[in-house]
Amino acid sequence: MIIGINAAAAIKQPRTGVEEYTYQLIKHLTMLPEAREHRFILFVPLDTNKANIANNYANTANKNLPQPLLKEGSRSLPLELAPYLIRGRAGEDLFGFPLPANFVIKELRWPLPFLWTQIRLAWEMLVRPPEVLFIPVHILPFFHPKNSVVTIHGLEYEYFPEYYPWLHRTYLRWSTKYALKHARKIIAVSENTKQDLIKLYGGDTSKIEVVHHGIINPPQPSFKKEGVEKDSSLFKGRLGGIFKEGEREVRRPYLLYIGRIETKKNIEGILEAYKILKEKYQIPHQLVLAGAPGYGIKNIKNQISKIKNKEDIIFTGFISEDTKWQLLKGADIFLFPSFYEGFGLPVLEAQATGVPVVTSFNSSLPEIAGEGVLFVNPKNPTQIAEAVKKIIDDQNLRDKLIQSGYENVKRFSWEKCARETLLRITNKYEYTDSS
């Protein structure tokens, strides 16, 4: 089978939620033995502002393209072997990992930074459709094979429309409904997302299936949690702040949040809970907020300026994968009282590193987090603060949460995600003409 994948999100930098999902899914598809019987075309935008990666490999692409890609059974795929079709070693330059022979990259030229999916990819689907198209990030192009599979990650914009610009919200609503109507199969990343699609949009339950995200194994720590002084510096002189107040050290003990610094993630609630913890309980902990600024950052800055212990609040800005894991491994408690999550991967990452978690009892989080967390009402900062204090004071509770977290993450892996996704892409396949 010839499977096309919209891989645009996988090459974006920096990678956040849906970008990481697309990247890890493609990476682990390349590792599956059962994927070898299929041919994959990874569609990506051609970056006209940078050197075209295909130019370095055009000759090898034309000479070495495997013939099964051009003909599968009785059906031919009329691919034009332009310099934009590249394979093999070029994949490592573009994606960061090598591509096996049954994976090729096709770069689609487009002069604008927007509408690539709905115009350029749609045109490709009209004139040169693969047998099945997989869309990892919910926007199905106008023209597409009838055998299209789309992943939908969540419907936050329906529950908290005030956090989305009108045009963006309208486009998300339309594109999700369009995918729900026209795709052969919908993959929801959680049972909660599936139920939201059915409840809010009247989705056909028979075409919506749940495939959870995976999680990578955390790298080995560069330090031991035991035997390290509470005030030892982990990141001296290496973390900047969005306030540009000069360099400050992240010191133990600290509370940690990782994600976009924006209103819908309930950063204001975290700050209010931290204020209570400092003023009422005098905890020694810093608060580290790691992530890029987003919607509502001005209000968040204003709130911080009024906190008495604001010098103990550290913003890192966007962090690398290495820094993320290092921060997690040094954290005392991970805070994630979000208002809504389609999946909630940061909770699993904290559990995988042996960090107790305080998170919300809403959306997909109870489904994903299991028993290795303390659940709170995200709209109640006092409850968030009390949950944190309980973990600080009760070593038995801490140990129980850590062990339960380790057990919970065993349910998730990117290999499992890739295998189950491939089954949804190929299951009960019957070829039909493109729409």
Coordinates of C-alpha atoms in Angstrom, one line a residue:
M1 CA 0.0 0.0 0.0
I2 CA 1.2 3.5 -0.8
I3 CA 0.6 5.7 2.3
G4 CA 1.0 9.5 2.2
I5 CA 1.6 11.4 5.4
N6 CA 1.4 15.2 6.0
A7 CA 4.7 15.4 7.7
A8 CA 4.9 19.2 7.9
A9 CA 4.5 19.4 11.6
A10 CA 7.4 16.9 12.2
I11 CA 10.0 19.3 10.8
K12 CA 8.9 22.4 12.6
Q13 CA 11.1 23.9 15.3
P14 CA 10.6 24.2 18.1
R15 CA 8.4 21.1 18.5
T16 CA 5.5 21.3 21.0
G17 CA 2.6 18.9 21.4
V18 CA 1.2 18.1 17.9
E19 CA 4.7 18.6 16.4
E20 CA 6.2 16.1 18.8
Y21 CA 3.4 13.6 18.1
T22 CA 3.9 13.8 14.4
Y23 CA 7.7 13.5 14.7
Q24 CA 7.6 10.5 17.1
L25 CA 4.9 8.7 15.2
I26 CA 6.9 8.9 11.9
K27 CA 10.1 8.0 13.6
H28 CA 8.6 4.9 15.1
L29 CA 6.7 3.9 11.9
T30 CA 10.1 3.6 10.3
M31 CA 11.1 1.1 13.0
L32 CA 8.1 -1.2 12.7
P33 CA 8.7 -4.5 10.9
E34 CA 5.1 -4.6 9.6
A35 CA 5.6 -1.2 8.0
R36 CA 8.1 -2.6 5.6
E37 CA 5.4 -4.0 3.3
H38 CA 4.1 -0.5 2.6
R39 CA 5.5 2.5 0.9
F40 CA 5.4 5.9 2.6
I41 CA 5.5 9.4 1.1
L42 CA 6.2 12.2 3.6
F43 CA 4.8 15.4 2.3
V44 CA 6.6 18.6 3.6
P45 CA 6.6 22.2 2.5
L46 CA 9.6 23.2 0.4
D47 CA 11.4 26.0 2.2
T48 CA 12.2 28.5 -0.5
N49 CA 14.1 30.7 2.0
K50 CA 16.7 28.0 2.6
A51 CA 18.8 25.7 0.5
N52 CA 16.7 23.0 -0.8
I53 CA 17.7 19.8 0.9
A54 CA 16.7 17.8 -2.2
N55 CA 19.4 19.5 -4.3
N56 CA 22.0 17.5 -2.4
Y57 CA 20.4 14.2 -3.2
A58 CA 18.5 14.7 -6.5
N59 CA 20.7 12.3 -8.4
T60 CA 20.5 9.5 -5.9
A61 CA 16.8 10.0 -5.5
N62 CA 16.2 9.6 -9.3
K63 CA 18.5 6.6 -9.7
N64 CA 17.6 4.7 -6.5
L65 CA 13.9 5.2 -6.1
P66 CA 12.5 1.7 -5.5
Q67 CA 10.2 0.5 -8.3
P68 CA 7.4 -0.8 -5.9
L69 CA 6.8 2.9 -5.1
L70 CA 5.7 3.5 -8.7
K71 CA 3.5 0.5 -9.0
E72 CA 1.6 -1.2 -6.2
G73 CA -0.4 -4.3 -7.4
S74 CA -2.6 -3.3 -10.3
R75 CA -2.6 0.4 -9.5
S76 CA 0.1 2.9 -10.7
L77 CA 1.0 6.0 -8.8
P78 CA 2.1 8.7 -11.3
L79 CA 4.8 10.3 -9.3
E80 CA 7.0 12.8 -11.1
L81 CA 10.6 12.2 -10.1
A82 CA 11.5 15.8 -9.6
P83 CA 14.3 17.0 -7.4
Y84 CA 11.7 17.4 -4.7
L85 CA 11.4 13.7 -4.2
I86 CA 14.2 12.6 -1.9
R87 CA 15.0 9.6 0.2
G88 CA 17.5 7.8 2.3
R89 CA 20.3 9.8 3.9
A90 CA 18.4 13.1 3.3
G91 CA 15.8 12.1 5.8
E92 CA 18.4 12.3 8.6
D93 CA 19.2 15.9 7.6
L94 CA 15.5 16.9 7.6
F95 CA 14.0 14.8 10.3
G96 CA 16.9 13.9 12.5
F97 CA 16.7 10.2 11.9
P98 CA 17.5 8.0 8.8
L99 CA 14.6 6.8 6.6
P100 CA 14.5 3.2 5.3
A101 CA 14.2 2.6 1.6
N102 CA 10.4 2.4 1.7
F103 CA 10.1 6.0 3.0
V104 CA 10.5 9.0 0.7
I105 CA 10.2 12.7 1.2
K106 CA 8.3 14.8 -1.2
E107 CA 8.8 18.6 -0.9
L108 CA 5.9 20.6 -2.2
R109 CA 6.8 24.2 -3.3
W110 CA 4.5 26.9 -2.0
P111 CA 5.4 30.6 -1.8
L112 CA 3.3 31.5 1.3
P113 CA 3.7 30.7 5.0
F114 CA 0.1 29.6 5.2
L115 CA -2.6 27.6 3.3
W116 CA 0.0 25.0 2.3
T117 CA -2.3 22.2 3.4
Q118 CA -5.5 23.5 1.9
I119 CA -4.0 24.5 -1.4
R120 CA -0.7 23.0 -2.2
L121 CA -1.1 19.6 -0.5
A122 CA -4.8 19.5 -1.7
W123 CA -3.5 20.0 -5.3
E124 CA -1.1 17.2 -4.9
M125 CA -3.9 15.0 -3.7
L126 CA -6.0 15.9 -6.7
V127 CA -3.3 15.1 -9.3
R128 CA -1.1 12.5 -7.6
P129 CA -3.0 10.9 -4.7
P130 CA -1.5 8.1 -2.7
E131 CA -3.8 5.2 -1.9
V132 CA -4.4 6.4 1.6
L133 CA -3.6 9.8 3.2
F134 CA -2.8 10.1 6.9
I135 CA -3.1 13.6 8.5
P136 CA -1.6 13.7 12.0
V137 CA -2.8 17.2 12.8
H138 CA -6.6 17.3 12.1
I139 CA -6.7 19.6 9.0
L140 CA -7.8 17.5 6.0
P141 CA -7.2 19.2 2.7
F142 CA -10.1 20.0 0.4
F143 CA -9.0 17.3 -2.1
H144 CA -8.0 14.0 -0.6
P145 CA -8.3 10.3 -1.2
K146 CA -11.6 8.9 0.2
N147 CA -9.3 6.6 2.2
S148 CA -8.0 9.3 4.5
V149 CA -7.3 9.0 8.2
V150 CA -7.1 12.0 10.5
T151 CA -5.9 12.5 14.1
I152 CA -7.8 14.9 16.2
H153 CA -6.0 16.1 19.4
G154 CA -8.6 18.0 21.3
L155 CA -11.4 20.5 21.3
E156 CA -10.1 23.1 23.7
Y157 CA -11.4 25.9 21.6
E158 CA -15.0 24.9 22.1
Y159 CA -14.7 24.9 25.9
F160 CA -12.5 28.0 26.2
P161 CA -13.3 30.1 23.1
E162 CA -12.1 33.3 24.8
Y163 CA -8.5 32.1 24.6
Y164 CA -8.6 31.8 20.8
P165 CA -8.8 34.6 18.2
W166 CA -12.1 34.5 16.3
L167 CA -10.6 33.6 13.0
H168 CA -8.5 30.8 14.4
R169 CA -11.4 29.4 16.4
T170 CA -13.7 29.5 13.4
Y171 CA -11.1 27.7 11.3
L172 CA -10.4 25.0 13.9
R173 CA -14.2 24.3 14.2
W174 CA -14.7 24.1 10.5
S175 CA -11.7 22.0 9.8
T176 CA -12.5 19.5 12.6
K177 CA -16.1 19.1 11.4
Y178 CA -14.9 18.7 7.8
A179 CA -12.4 16.0 8.8
L180 CA -15.1 14.3 10.9
K181 CA -17.4 14.2 7.9
H182 CA -15.1 13.3 5.1
A183 CA -12.3 11.1 6.6
R184 CA -12.7 7.3 6.5
K185 CA -11.3 7.0 10.0
I186 CA -10.8 9.5 12.8
I187 CA -8.1 8.8 15.5
A188 CA -8.8 10.5 18.8
V189 CA -5.8 10.7 21.1
S190 CA -8.0 10.0 24.2
E191 CA -11.4 8.6 25.0
N192 CA -12.3 12.1 26.3
T193 CA -11.5 13.6 22.9
K194 CA -13.6 10.9 21.2
Q195 CA -16.6 11.7 23.5
D196 CA -16.2 15.4 22.9
L197 CA -16.4 14.8 19.1
I198 CA -19.5 12.8 19.5
K199 CA -21.1 15.2 22.0
L200 CA -20.3 18.5 20.4
Y201 CA -20.3 17.5 16.7
G202 CA -22.4 14.4 16.5
G203 CA -19.5 12.4 15.2
D204 CA -20.1 8.8 14.0
T205 CA -18.9 6.7 16.9
S206 CA -18.1 3.8 14.5
K207 CA -15.4 5.8 12.6
I208 CA -13.7 7.3 15.7
E209 CA -11.1 5.1 17.4
V210 CA -8.8 6.0 20.3
V211 CA -5.0 5.7 20.0
H212 CA -3.0 7.2 22.9
H213 CA 0.2 9.1 22.5
G214 CA 3.4 7.4 23.5
I215 CA 6.3 8.5 25.7
I216 CA 10.0 8.1 25.2
N217 CA 12.2 6.6 27.9
P218 CA 13.8 9.5 29.9
P219 CA 17.6 9.8 29.5
Q220 CA 19.7 8.8 32.4
P221 CA 20.1 11.6 35.0
S222 CA 23.3 13.5 35.1
F223 CA 23.0 13.8 38.8
K224 CA 21.4 11.7 41.6
K225 CA 18.4 12.9 43.5
E226 CA 19.7 11.4 46.7
G227 CA 22.7 13.0 48.3
V228 CA 22.3 16.4 46.6
E229 CA 22.0 19.3 48.9
K230 CA 18.6 21.1 48.8
D231 CA 20.1 24.4 47.7
S232 CA 22.5 23.0 45.1
S233 CA 22.5 24.8 41.8
L234 CA 21.4 22.8 38.7
F235 CA 21.4 25.4 36.0
K236 CA 23.6 28.2 37.1
G237 CA 23.9 30.9 34.4
R238 CA 22.2 28.9 31.7
L239 CA 18.5 29.8 32.0
G240 CA 17.3 33.1 30.7
G241 CA 13.9 34.6 31.5
I242 CA 11.2 36.3 29.5
F243 CA 11.4 39.2 31.8
K244 CA 15.0 39.8 31.0
E245 CA 15.9 40.4 34.6
G246 CA 19.3 38.9 34.3
E247 CA 20.4 35.4 34.9
R248 CA 19.1 33.6 38.0
E249 CA 19.8 30.1 39.3
V250 CA 17.4 27.3 39.5
R251 CA 18.0 25.8 42.9
R252 CA 16.4 22.9 44.8
P253 CA 13.8 22.5 46.0
Y254 CA 11.6 23.7 43.3
L255 CA 8.1 23.2 41.9
L256 CA 7.9 22.8 38.1
Y257 CA 5.5 23.5 35.3
I258 CA 6.4 22.7 31.7
G259 CA 4.3 23.9 28.8
R260 CA 3.2 27.1 27.1
I261 CA 3.0 30.0 29.4
E262 CA -0.6 31.0 28.7
T263 CA -4.0 31.5 30.3
K264 CA -5.6 28.3 29.1
K265 CA -2.9 26.3 30.9
N266 CA -4.0 28.0 34.2
I267 CA -0.7 29.8 34.9
E268 CA -2.6 32.3 36.9
G269 CA -3.9 29.5 39.1
I270 CA -0.4 28.2 39.6
L271 CA 0.8 31.6 40.6
E272 CA -2.0 32.1 43.1
A273 CA -1.4 28.7 44.6
Y274 CA 2.4 29.5 44.9
K275 CA 1.6 32.8 46.6
I276 CA -0.5 30.9 49.2
L277 CA 2.3 28.3 49.7
K278 CA 4.8 31.1 50.3
E279 CA 2.7 33.3 52.5
K280 CA 0.8 30.7 54.5
Y281 CA 3.2 27.8 54.7
Q282 CA 6.6 29.5 54.0
I283 CA 7.8 26.7 51.7
P284 CA 11.4 27.2 50.6
H285 CA 10.7 26.1 47.0
Q286 CA 11.3 28.1 43.8
L287 CA 8.6 28.0 41.1
V288 CA 10.0 27.2 37.7
L289 CA 7.8 27.9 34.6
A290 CA 9.4 26.4 31.6
G291 CA 8.0 27.2 28.2
A292 CA 7.4 29.8 25.5
P293 CA 5.1 32.7 26.3
G294 CA 1.6 32.5 24.8
Y295 CA -1.9 34.0 25.1
G296 CA -2.4 36.1 28.2
I297 CA 1.3 36.7 28.9
K298 CA 0.8 40.4 29.7
N299 CA -1.7 39.5 32.5
I300 CA 0.6 36.8 33.8
K301 CA 3.5 39.3 34.0
N302 CA 1.2 41.8 35.8
Q303 CA 0.2 39.1 38.3
I304 CA 3.8 38.2 39.0
S305 CA 4.8 41.8 39.7
K306 CA 2.3 41.8 42.6
I307 CA 3.7 38.6 44.3
K308 CA 5.8 39.3 47.3
N309 CA 8.3 36.4 46.6
K310 CA 8.5 37.1 42.8
E311 CA 12.3 36.7 42.9
D312 CA 11.7 32.9 43.5
I313 CA 9.7 32.6 40.2
I314 CA 11.8 31.7 37.3
F315 CA 10.8 31.7 33.6
T316 CA 13.1 29.8 31.3
G317 CA 11.5 30.5 27.9
F318 CA 11.4 27.6 25.5
I319 CA 13.7 24.8 26.6
S320 CA 15.6 22.0 24.7
E321 CA 14.7 18.3 25.2
D322 CA 17.9 17.8 27.3
T323 CA 17.0 20.7 29.6
K324 CA 13.4 19.5 29.9
W325 CA 14.5 16.2 31.3
Q326 CA 17.1 17.7 33.5
L327 CA 14.5 20.1 35.0
L328 CA 12.0 17.2 35.5
K329 CA 14.6 15.0 37.3
G330 CA 15.5 17.8 39.7
A331 CA 11.9 18.8 40.5
D332 CA 10.2 18.2 43.8
I333 CA 6.7 18.4 42.5
F334 CA 5.2 18.8 39.0
L335 CA 2.3 21.2 38.6
F336 CA -0.2 20.8 35.7
P337 CA -3.6 22.1 36.7
S338 CA -4.6 22.8 33.1
F339 CA -8.2 23.8 32.2
Y340 CA -8.3 21.3 29.4
E341 CA -6.0 18.7 27.8
G342 CA -6.6 16.5 24.8
F343 CA -4.0 14.2 26.1
G344 CA -1.6 15.6 28.7
L345 CA 1.8 14.3 27.8
P346 CA 3.7 16.4 30.4
V347 CA 2.0 14.4 33.2
L348 CA 3.4 11.2 31.8
E349 CA 6.9 12.7 31.4
A350 CA 6.9 13.8 35.0
Q351 CA 5.7 10.3 36.2
A352 CA 8.4 8.7 34.1
T353 CA 11.1 10.7 35.9
G354 CA 9.8 9.8 39.4
V355 CA 8.2 13.2 40.2
P356 CA 4.9 13.5 42.1
V357 CA 2.2 15.3 40.1
V358 CA -0.6 17.7 40.9
T359 CA -3.1 17.9 38.0
S360 CA -6.7 18.7 37.1
F361 CA -9.6 16.3 37.4
N362 CA -11.0 17.3 34.0
S363 CA -10.9 16.5 30.3
S364 CA -8.5 13.6 29.4
L365 CA -6.3 13.9 32.5
P366 CA -7.9 11.3 34.8
E367 CA -7.8 8.9 31.8
I368 CA -4.1 9.5 31.2
A369 CA -2.7 10.2 34.6
G370 CA -4.1 7.1 36.4
E371 CA -3.5 6.9 40.1
G372 CA 0.0 8.4 40.3
V373 CA -1.2 12.0 40.9
L374 CA -3.2 14.2 43.2
F375 CA -6.2 15.6 41.4
V376 CA -7.5 19.1 42.1
N377 CA -10.1 21.6 40.9
P378 CA -8.0 23.9 38.6
K379 CA -10.3 26.8 39.5
N380 CA -9.4 26.5 43.2
P381 CA -5.9 27.8 43.9
T382 CA -6.2 26.9 47.6
Q383 CA -6.9 23.3 46.7
I384 CA -3.8 23.3 44.5
A385 CA -1.7 24.7 47.3
E386 CA -3.0 22.2 49.8
A387 CA -2.2 19.3 47.5
V388 CA 1.4 20.5 47.1
K389 CA 1.8 21.0 50.8
K390 CA 0.4 17.5 51.4
I391 CA 3.1 16.0 49.2
I392 CA 5.8 18.0 50.8
D393 CA 4.8 16.9 54.3
D394 CA 3.9 13.2 53.7
Q395 CA 6.8 11.1 52.5
N396 CA 4.7 8.0 52.3
L397 CA 2.3 9.7 50.0
R398 CA 5.2 11.0 47.9
D399 CA 6.6 7.4 47.6
K400 CA 3.1 6.0 46.7
L401 CA 2.6 8.7 44.0
I402 CA 6.0 8.0 42.5
Q403 CA 5.5 4.3 42.3
S404 CA 2.0 4.6 40.9
G405 CA 3.4 7.0 38.3
Y406 CA 6.1 4.5 37.2
E407 CA 3.4 1.8 36.8
N408 CA 1.1 4.2 34.9
V409 CA 3.6 5.1 32.2
K410 CA 4.0 1.4 31.3
R411 CA 0.7 1.7 29.4
F412 CA 2.2 4.1 26.9
S413 CA 4.9 3.9 24.2
W414 CA 5.5 5.4 20.8
E415 CA 6.0 2.0 19.4
K416 CA 2.5 1.0 20.5
C417 CA 1.1 4.3 19.2
A418 CA 2.8 3.8 15.8
R419 CA 1.6 0.1 15.5
E420 CA -2.0 0.9 16.4
T421 CA -2.0 3.9 14.1
L422 CA -0.8 1.8 11.2
L423 CA -3.5 -0.7 11.9
R424 CA -6.1 2.1 11.6
I425 CA -4.6 3.4 8.4
T426 CA -4.5 -0.1 6.7
N427 CA -7.4 -1.9 8.3
K428 CA -10.2 -3.1 6.0
Y429 CA -8.6 -1.2 3.1
E430 CA -10.5 -0.9 -0.1
Y431 CA -9.3 1.4 -2.9
T432 CA -11.7 4.1 -4.1
D433 CA -11.2 7.0 -6.4
S434 CA -10.1 10.3 -4.8
S435 CA -12.7 12.8 -3.8

